[in-house]
Structures are given as structure tokens and as C-alpha cells.
Amino acid sequence: MKSPLVVSVTGAAGQIGYSLLPRIASGQVFGYDQPVALRLIEIEPGMKALAGVVMELNDCAFPLLESIEATSDLDHGFKGTNWALLVGSVPRKAGMERKDLLGINGKIFVGQGQAIERNAAPDIRVLVVGNPCNTNCLIAMRNAPSIPENRWHAMTRLDENRAKSALAHRTGVHSRDVTRLAIWGNHSSTLYPDFENALIRGTPVSQHIHDRAWLEGDFIKDVQQRGAAIIAARGLSSAKSAAHAAIETVQTIRAVTPADDWHSVAIPSDGSYGVEKGLICSFPTRSDATTASIVQGVDLGEFGRVKFQLSLNELLEEKSMVSDLLPK
């Protein structure tokens, strides 16, 4: 049997963690021949709930679940970690400005980045799910300077999945028939779901949907605001779909991407498409089963470039807001 893969999950007692952990323990994420050792991290007030999560995981008797450790200590939680899934973050509350949220969560991700720097395994890879995930990822990465930038990722796969579902529903096809759907920019209400380069059953979206006003209007708006719509409907934020998107992000990074497709993940820019180097920005990416790389030569068109720039401007603004948390 292989040596266990150490997987650390923050916010492990939360709703996303509750949906995510059984699928990691079952082998669905890292392979059905790969044992895993879970390091579950919570803040101190969440430790009682986390104890219940641990009890349930034990009661599942997963053959691949080698061990579980629950902790509020970041150094212990990231000790020897091969994959860190940073799920936990403070949600935005009524009356809270975006700058306030960035400052609160930013300090959390400073500590997590520093703990990953001190303790993680040499092959560590990180996926940030907790919002605002792009800038949280930037903060953690900058506070872990010895870890290569290509090991850091922020999740925009949920937005990709939402966009695919919307296009599939509009055209009466299955979501699996929608490919090359990229999310550009920030995981926020400014994100741009690129319908102009997406395909439905191998042909451009424009051949299936002739209502350009819908594509430029309601389609984009609905994808951008889907999270708010779910909160309005169920009284809680997305959990199962977010957990599923996190799983798919890890799976696609760990597999070779087909040459005729790509997937969305926010990664440190290498300067492509005019994006400032090091900024955590969502692009179309392909993986060689180890590293997600930006797909080159995608023509956004005039409409797409304008939309992408709006989201990019927001990312730069967020970076400016947390400049005091970014070591030089």
C-alpha cells in the first residue's frame, strides 16, 4: 500500500468541510489506491463541532482513511502536509465593508501561510476556497516565500460549473456537453464567464444561442450572482456545490487536461494577458498532472477584454487594501 497522503483542511467543521471530508476519505479525490491522513483544523470555538465530525468519519470506516487529527494549532495542522485545502474564512456580515472583510480574513491567511511555510511537506500544494479566495491566496502565498508560486491555487471552478449549467439549461443539452468555459478574473460579482470561447458539443456557443443580449446580460449576471441567489433560497451559502468544485479543482490539477479543453482556476499570473505578475487571477488552464498552466493565445474579443479588465481592476484594488499584509 502507498504511504498516506497528508491532507489538511481548515474550517473542517463548517458546511463545506462536512460535504468535502467524506469524499476525500473515500478515495474520490486522490485515488482509490491512495490512503490519506486527515489534519482537520478549526478555531477553538469550533472544536466541539469538529469532534462530532471526527466521530462520523470514524463511523464510516473508510478503508483508505489512515488517521484523523483534529486541532486548532496551525503548526500541528500543517505538519508534513502534501495538500492544504484552505476552506475556512469569516463570512461577510450585514454592514461590513469589503475592506473590513479583507482585513479580517487577511490576518487569518497571514498566519496560515506562515504555518504552511514552516511545516508543510516539500511537495505541498494549496487550494484556497475561503472568500475572498483570490486575495486570501495572494496573502498566504506572499507569507510563504519559499514555496514555489505554481503550488498556489484559488477556486473559480464553482463559477465555471455554474456557467456550464446555465448554458446547458438554455440549450437543452447536458452540462457535460459544454467545454472550454473559462472564468476570467476574480471570484466575485465582477467575474467574467467567457461564453465567446466556450463550446457546446464541440461548436461555438453562438451557433446554439443566437440571443446575444441574453449572453451579455442575464447569463453573466446570473453566474456572477448565483451565490447570493442560493443564500436567498436556502438561507445559507453554497456548500455541496462548493465542496464538489474544490474536489474537481484538485482532480483536474492532478490529471492531464485533454488538448481540446481547459478548466478555470485562479493561479499566480506569469504576466500573460497583461495581468500583473504574481497576482492571483482566474484563467483558462491546462495541467500536466502536476502543474496548472495558463492557456495562451485565447482571444477574448473586445467585449470580453472590457469585462476582464473590470474584474482585474477589482483584484488590484483588493491587493492595495491588504498591502500591509504582503511582505515585500
Tab-separated table of C-alpha atoms in Angstrom:
chain	number	residue	atom	x	y	z
A	1	MET	CA	0.000	0.000	0.000
A	2	LYS	CA	1.152	3.542	-0.735
A	3	SER	CA	2.277	5.864	2.049
A	4	PRO	CA	-0.594	8.060	3.290
A	5	LEU	CA	-1.040	11.465	1.704
A	6	VAL	CA	-1.364	14.139	4.377
A	7	VAL	CA	-4.324	16.410	3.621
A	8	SER	CA	-5.021	19.454	5.809
A	9	VAL	CA	-8.431	21.126	5.728
A	10	THR	CA	-9.229	24.386	7.512
A	11	GLY	CA	-12.765	25.243	8.558
A	12	ALA	CA	-13.244	21.495	8.806
A	13	ALA	CA	-16.397	21.670	10.942
A	14	GLY	CA	-18.154	24.010	8.523
A	15	GLN	CA	-20.728	23.094	5.922
A	16	ILE	CA	-18.283	22.873	3.022
A	17	GLY	CA	-15.938	20.748	5.113
A	18	TYR	CA	-18.819	18.474	6.112
A	19	SER	CA	-19.551	17.793	2.435
A	20	LEU	CA	-15.888	17.634	1.413
A	21	LEU	CA	-14.298	15.349	4.003
A	22	PRO	CA	-16.143	12.074	3.275
A	23	ARG	CA	-15.250	12.335	-0.390
A	24	ILE	CA	-11.564	12.829	0.423
A	25	ALA	CA	-11.638	9.918	2.870
A	26	SER	CA	-13.387	7.641	0.359
A	27	GLY	CA	-10.627	7.989	-2.239
A	28	GLN	CA	-12.644	10.027	-4.705
A	29	VAL	CA	-10.225	12.966	-4.684
A	30	PHE	CA	-6.754	11.430	-4.567
A	31	GLY	CA	-7.404	7.948	-5.903
A	32	TYR	CA	-8.921	4.694	-4.765
A	33	ASP	CA	-5.477	3.227	-4.059
A	34	GLN	CA	-4.198	6.226	-2.072
A	35	PRO	CA	-4.512	6.236	1.740
A	36	VAL	CA	-4.990	9.641	3.328
A	37	ALA	CA	-4.182	11.108	6.720
A	38	LEU	CA	-6.526	13.977	7.541
A	39	ARG	CA	-5.442	17.012	9.550
A	40	LEU	CA	-8.611	18.890	10.423
A	41	ILE	CA	-8.141	22.489	11.536
A	42	GLU	CA	-10.678	24.682	13.314
A	43	ILE	CA	-10.694	27.752	15.503
A	44	GLU	CA	-11.105	26.968	19.187
A	45	PRO	CA	-14.878	27.657	19.332
A	46	GLY	CA	-15.398	25.125	16.544
A	47	MET	CA	-13.533	22.259	18.174
A	48	LYS	CA	-16.603	20.711	19.819
A	49	ALA	CA	-18.420	20.522	16.483
A	50	LEU	CA	-15.261	19.178	14.867
A	51	ALA	CA	-15.172	16.360	17.420
A	52	GLY	CA	-18.574	15.284	16.113
A	53	VAL	CA	-17.294	15.381	12.527
A	54	VAL	CA	-14.388	13.152	13.532
A	55	MET	CA	-16.802	10.712	15.184
A	56	GLU	CA	-18.819	10.463	11.983
A	57	LEU	CA	-15.741	9.960	9.827
A	58	ASN	CA	-14.633	7.148	12.132
A	59	ASP	CA	-18.104	5.621	11.968
A	60	CYS	CA	-17.864	5.466	8.173
A	61	ALA	CA	-14.909	3.030	8.487
A	62	PHE	CA	-13.306	4.259	5.272
A	63	PRO	CA	-10.655	1.707	4.174
A	64	LEU	CA	-8.357	4.470	2.870
A	65	LEU	CA	-8.620	6.778	5.894
A	66	GLU	CA	-5.372	6.077	7.698
A	67	SER	CA	-5.723	8.618	10.508
A	68	ILE	CA	-7.559	11.758	11.638
A	69	GLU	CA	-6.137	14.536	13.771
A	70	ALA	CA	-8.275	17.483	14.886
A	71	THR	CA	-6.516	20.632	16.036
A	72	SER	CA	-6.713	24.384	16.435
A	73	ASP	CA	-2.912	24.653	16.251
A	74	LEU	CA	-1.781	25.685	12.770
A	75	ASP	CA	1.747	24.314	13.123
A	76	HIS	CA	0.410	20.894	14.025
A	77	GLY	CA	-2.348	21.092	11.435
A	78	PHE	CA	0.060	21.723	8.544
A	79	LYS	CA	2.867	19.416	9.714
A	80	GLY	CA	4.042	17.377	6.720
A	81	THR	CA	1.055	18.411	4.625
A	82	ASN	CA	1.030	17.407	0.951
A	83	TRP	CA	-2.263	19.152	0.103
A	84	ALA	CA	-3.778	22.037	2.058
A	85	LEU	CA	-7.392	22.974	1.383
A	86	LEU	CA	-7.985	26.367	2.979
A	87	VAL	CA	-11.756	26.374	3.302
A	88	GLY	CA	-12.388	28.366	6.459
A	89	SER	CA	-12.941	32.130	6.390
A	90	VAL	CA	-15.126	34.721	8.074
A	91	PRO	CA	-18.297	35.402	6.021
A	92	ARG	CA	-19.341	38.924	5.206
A	93	LYS	CA	-21.958	40.202	7.639
A	94	ALA	CA	-24.537	42.976	7.377
A	95	GLY	CA	-22.926	46.394	7.487
A	96	MET	CA	-19.457	45.033	6.791
A	97	GLU	CA	-17.486	46.727	4.021
A	98	ARG	CA	-15.387	44.670	1.631
A	99	LYS	CA	-12.263	46.293	3.075
A	100	ASP	CA	-13.273	45.122	6.560
A	101	LEU	CA	-13.742	41.554	5.321
A	102	LEU	CA	-10.407	41.611	3.524
A	103	GLY	CA	-8.657	42.836	6.650
A	104	ILE	CA	-10.224	40.234	8.944
A	105	ASN	CA	-9.657	37.277	6.643
A	106	GLY	CA	-6.303	38.617	5.527
A	107	LYS	CA	-4.856	38.263	9.003
A	108	ILE	CA	-6.125	34.669	9.137
A	109	PHE	CA	-4.354	33.837	5.883
A	110	VAL	CA	-1.138	35.519	7.020
A	111	GLY	CA	-0.970	33.003	9.859
A	112	GLN	CA	-1.896	30.080	7.660
A	113	GLY	CA	0.709	30.995	5.045
A	114	GLN	CA	3.401	31.302	7.694
A	115	ALA	CA	2.437	27.958	9.252
A	116	ILE	CA	2.485	26.251	5.836
A	117	GLU	CA	5.911	27.771	5.219
A	118	ARG	CA	7.251	26.348	8.494
A	119	ASN	CA	5.678	22.922	8.442
A	120	ALA	CA	4.433	21.618	5.096
A	121	ALA	CA	5.992	18.823	3.052
A	122	PRO	CA	8.346	19.794	0.201
A	123	ASP	CA	5.702	18.891	-2.404
A	124	ILE	CA	2.929	20.958	-0.780
A	125	ARG	CA	0.093	22.241	-2.939
A	126	VAL	CA	-2.559	24.651	-1.734
A	127	LEU	CA	-6.127	25.366	-2.819
A	128	VAL	CA	-7.843	28.377	-1.256
A	129	VAL	CA	-11.636	28.142	-1.087
A	130	GLY	CA	-12.406	30.653	1.688
A	131	ASN	CA	-13.507	34.020	0.314
A	132	PRO	CA	-12.363	36.424	-0.957
A	133	CYS	CA	-10.305	33.497	-2.230
A	134	ASN	CA	-8.093	35.235	-4.823
A	135	THR	CA	-6.735	37.788	-2.395
A	136	ASN	CA	-6.646	35.347	0.545
A	137	CYS	CA	-4.484	33.109	-1.645
A	138	LEU	CA	-2.220	36.045	-2.517
A	139	ILE	CA	-1.767	36.861	1.171
A	140	ALA	CA	-0.984	33.270	2.169
A	141	MET	CA	1.412	32.825	-0.759
A	142	ARG	CA	3.332	36.004	-0.010
A	143	ASN	CA	3.720	34.862	3.600
A	144	ALA	CA	5.222	31.553	2.476
A	145	PRO	CA	8.049	32.805	0.231
A	146	SER	CA	9.987	29.541	-0.037
A	147	ILE	CA	7.065	27.659	-1.603
A	148	PRO	CA	7.016	27.946	-5.422
A	149	GLU	CA	4.221	30.117	-6.759
A	150	ASN	CA	2.930	27.360	-9.031
A	151	ARG	CA	1.805	25.435	-5.930
A	152	TRP	CA	-0.890	28.001	-5.091
A	153	HIS	CA	-4.472	27.989	-6.392
A	154	ALA	CA	-7.771	29.739	-5.633
A	155	MET	CA	-11.087	28.216	-6.590
A	156	THR	CA	-13.136	29.509	-9.518
A	157	ARG	CA	-14.315	26.074	-10.652
A	158	LEU	CA	-17.660	26.669	-8.935
A	159	ASP	CA	-18.248	29.648	-11.219
A	160	GLU	CA	-17.278	27.556	-14.237
A	161	ASN	CA	-19.736	24.849	-13.228
A	162	ARG	CA	-22.490	27.407	-12.710
A	163	ALA	CA	-21.861	28.888	-16.149
A	164	LYS	CA	-21.852	25.466	-17.814
A	165	SER	CA	-25.123	24.590	-16.130
A	166	ALA	CA	-26.727	27.846	-17.274
A	167	LEU	CA	-25.685	27.333	-20.908
A	168	ALA	CA	-26.791	23.698	-20.830
A	169	HIS	CA	-30.182	24.637	-19.405
A	170	ARG	CA	-30.652	27.324	-22.034
A	171	THR	CA	-29.884	24.965	-24.930
A	172	GLY	CA	-31.399	21.736	-23.631
A	173	VAL	CA	-28.127	19.809	-23.534
A	174	HIS	CA	-26.274	18.198	-20.643
A	175	SER	CA	-23.672	20.241	-18.765
A	176	ARG	CA	-21.020	17.718	-19.863
A	177	ASP	CA	-21.623	18.922	-23.429
A	178	VAL	CA	-20.288	22.378	-22.527
A	179	THR	CA	-16.498	22.629	-22.745
A	180	ARG	CA	-13.773	25.280	-22.800
A	181	LEU	CA	-15.770	27.519	-20.458
A	182	ALA	CA	-13.251	29.742	-18.681
A	183	ILE	CA	-13.737	32.147	-15.810
A	184	TRP	CA	-11.511	35.228	-16.039
A	185	GLY	CA	-10.569	37.485	-13.147
A	186	ASN	CA	-11.806	37.479	-9.574
A	187	HIS	CA	-14.137	35.070	-7.775
A	188	SER	CA	-16.642	37.843	-7.129
A	189	SER	CA	-19.564	39.654	-8.696
A	190	THR	CA	-17.152	41.005	-11.354
A	191	LEU	CA	-16.026	37.612	-12.721
A	192	TYR	CA	-16.279	37.080	-16.475
A	193	PRO	CA	-17.644	33.727	-17.760
A	194	ASP	CA	-16.212	33.579	-21.270
A	195	PHE	CA	-19.057	32.381	-23.485
A	196	GLU	CA	-17.320	33.502	-26.696
A	197	ASN	CA	-14.627	30.813	-26.479
A	198	ALA	CA	-16.838	28.123	-24.942
A	199	LEU	CA	-18.156	25.204	-26.980
A	200	ILE	CA	-21.396	23.248	-26.902
A	201	ARG	CA	-20.983	19.780	-28.375
A	202	GLY	CA	-17.779	20.975	-29.988
A	203	THR	CA	-19.133	24.067	-31.741
A	204	PRO	CA	-19.230	27.717	-30.599
A	205	VAL	CA	-21.959	28.823	-28.201
A	206	SER	CA	-23.059	31.439	-30.760
A	207	GLN	CA	-24.209	28.629	-33.065
A	208	HIS	CA	-26.593	27.385	-30.360
A	209	ILE	CA	-27.676	30.631	-28.679
A	210	HIS	CA	-28.477	33.498	-31.029
A	211	ASP	CA	-29.675	35.867	-28.314
A	212	ARG	CA	-26.516	37.919	-27.829
A	213	ALA	CA	-28.304	40.260	-25.412
A	214	TRP	CA	-29.011	37.324	-23.081
A	215	LEU	CA	-25.390	36.155	-23.226
A	216	GLU	CA	-24.018	39.614	-22.489
A	217	GLY	CA	-26.677	40.383	-19.890
A	218	ASP	CA	-28.649	37.877	-17.851
A	219	PHE	CA	-26.259	34.967	-18.400
A	220	ILE	CA	-23.276	36.846	-16.968
A	221	LYS	CA	-25.312	38.469	-14.210
A	222	ASP	CA	-26.855	35.160	-13.127
A	223	VAL	CA	-23.460	33.462	-12.906
A	224	GLN	CA	-21.986	36.406	-11.017
A	225	GLN	CA	-24.885	36.488	-8.549
A	226	ARG	CA	-25.613	32.769	-8.218
A	227	GLY	CA	-24.126	32.591	-4.731
A	228	ALA	CA	-26.408	35.361	-3.496
A	229	ALA	CA	-29.403	33.630	-5.087
A	230	ILE	CA	-28.609	30.406	-3.217
A	231	ILE	CA	-28.321	32.287	0.077
A	232	ALA	CA	-31.699	33.887	-0.600
A	233	ALA	CA	-33.253	30.478	-1.364
A	234	ARG	CA	-31.836	28.296	1.416
A	235	GLY	CA	-30.726	30.858	3.979
A	236	LEU	CA	-27.184	29.551	3.813
A	237	SER	CA	-24.313	29.854	1.376
A	238	SER	CA	-23.305	27.217	-1.172
A	239	ALA	CA	-21.831	24.144	0.479
A	240	LYS	CA	-22.271	20.953	-1.554
A	241	SER	CA	-21.562	22.703	-4.855
A	242	ALA	CA	-18.523	24.454	-3.370
A	243	ALA	CA	-17.181	21.191	-1.974
A	244	HIS	CA	-17.756	19.494	-5.322
A	245	ALA	CA	-15.936	22.297	-7.160
A	246	ALA	CA	-12.987	22.021	-4.757
A	247	ILE	CA	-12.808	18.296	-5.473
A	248	GLU	CA	-12.932	18.853	-9.219
A	249	THR	CA	-10.211	21.503	-8.977
A	250	VAL	CA	-7.840	19.084	-7.245
A	251	GLN	CA	-8.764	16.280	-9.637
A	252	THR	CA	-8.076	18.369	-12.738
A	253	ILE	CA	-4.752	19.630	-11.389
A	254	ARG	CA	-3.739	16.007	-10.748
A	255	ALA	CA	-4.750	14.820	-14.249
A	256	VAL	CA	-3.555	15.666	-17.748
A	257	THR	CA	-6.037	18.073	-19.317
A	258	PRO	CA	-7.318	16.994	-22.745
A	259	ALA	CA	-5.817	19.083	-25.536
A	260	ASP	CA	-9.256	20.258	-26.687
A	261	ASP	CA	-10.412	21.540	-23.298
A	262	TRP	CA	-9.412	23.726	-20.356
A	263	HIS	CA	-10.611	24.498	-16.851
A	264	SER	CA	-10.810	27.523	-14.582
A	265	VAL	CA	-8.577	28.071	-11.577
A	266	ALA	CA	-7.054	31.227	-10.160
A	267	ILE	CA	-3.271	30.969	-10.145
A	268	PRO	CA	-0.367	33.431	-9.891
A	269	SER	CA	-0.062	35.363	-13.124
A	270	ASP	CA	3.117	34.986	-15.174
A	271	GLY	CA	2.328	38.261	-16.963
A	272	SER	CA	0.027	36.680	-19.549
A	273	TYR	CA	-2.877	38.745	-20.899
A	274	GLY	CA	-1.382	41.866	-19.330
A	275	VAL	CA	-2.031	40.714	-15.752
A	276	GLU	CA	0.492	41.858	-13.163
A	277	LYS	CA	2.946	39.073	-12.330
A	278	GLY	CA	2.113	37.234	-9.127
A	279	LEU	CA	-1.492	38.450	-8.927
A	280	ILE	CA	-3.872	35.549	-8.232
A	281	CYS	CA	-6.212	35.665	-11.214
A	282	SER	CA	-8.538	33.144	-12.824
A	283	PHE	CA	-7.570	31.999	-16.317
A	284	PRO	CA	-8.266	29.071	-18.608
A	285	THR	CA	-5.691	26.488	-17.548
A	286	ARG	CA	-4.381	23.096	-18.551
A	287	SER	CA	-2.468	20.699	-16.323
A	288	ASP	CA	0.310	18.206	-16.990
A	289	ALA	CA	-0.915	16.233	-13.934
A	290	THR	CA	1.327	18.272	-11.641
A	291	THR	CA	1.032	21.960	-12.508
A	292	ALA	CA	-1.808	24.084	-13.848
A	293	SER	CA	-0.568	26.485	-16.536
A	294	ILE	CA	-2.266	29.394	-18.286
A	295	VAL	CA	-3.575	28.611	-21.776
A	296	GLN	CA	-2.011	31.041	-24.221
A	297	GLY	CA	-3.493	32.719	-27.274
A	298	VAL	CA	-7.152	32.856	-26.220
A	299	ASP	CA	-8.854	35.798	-27.959
A	300	LEU	CA	-11.208	37.466	-25.517
A	301	GLY	CA	-12.589	39.886	-28.095
A	302	GLU	CA	-13.478	43.484	-27.323
A	303	PHE	CA	-16.443	42.665	-25.082
A	304	GLY	CA	-14.515	40.066	-23.106
A	305	ARG	CA	-11.478	42.305	-22.660
A	306	VAL	CA	-13.633	45.050	-21.152
A	307	LYS	CA	-15.302	42.616	-18.745
A	308	PHE	CA	-11.989	41.029	-17.780
A	309	GLN	CA	-10.437	44.428	-17.109
A	310	LEU	CA	-13.236	45.321	-14.689
A	311	SER	CA	-12.537	42.183	-12.678
A	312	LEU	CA	-8.791	42.729	-12.898
A	313	ASN	CA	-9.211	46.274	-11.576
A	314	GLU	CA	-11.050	44.853	-8.567
A	315	LEU	CA	-8.224	42.411	-7.882
A	316	LEU	CA	-5.686	45.235	-7.969
A	317	GLU	CA	-7.886	47.252	-5.626
A	318	GLU	CA	-8.091	44.331	-3.201
A	319	LYS	CA	-4.329	43.934	-3.325
A	320	SER	CA	-3.938	47.593	-2.440
A	321	MET	CA	-6.323	47.195	0.503
A	322	VAL	CA	-4.200	44.420	2.048
A	323	SER	CA	-0.780	45.826	1.154
A	324	ASP	CA	0.227	45.870	4.824
A	325	LEU	CA	-0.211	42.063	4.921
A	326	LEU	CA	2.044	41.421	1.922
A	327	PRO	CA	5.732	41.097	2.807
A	328	LYS	CA	7.998	42.843	0.325
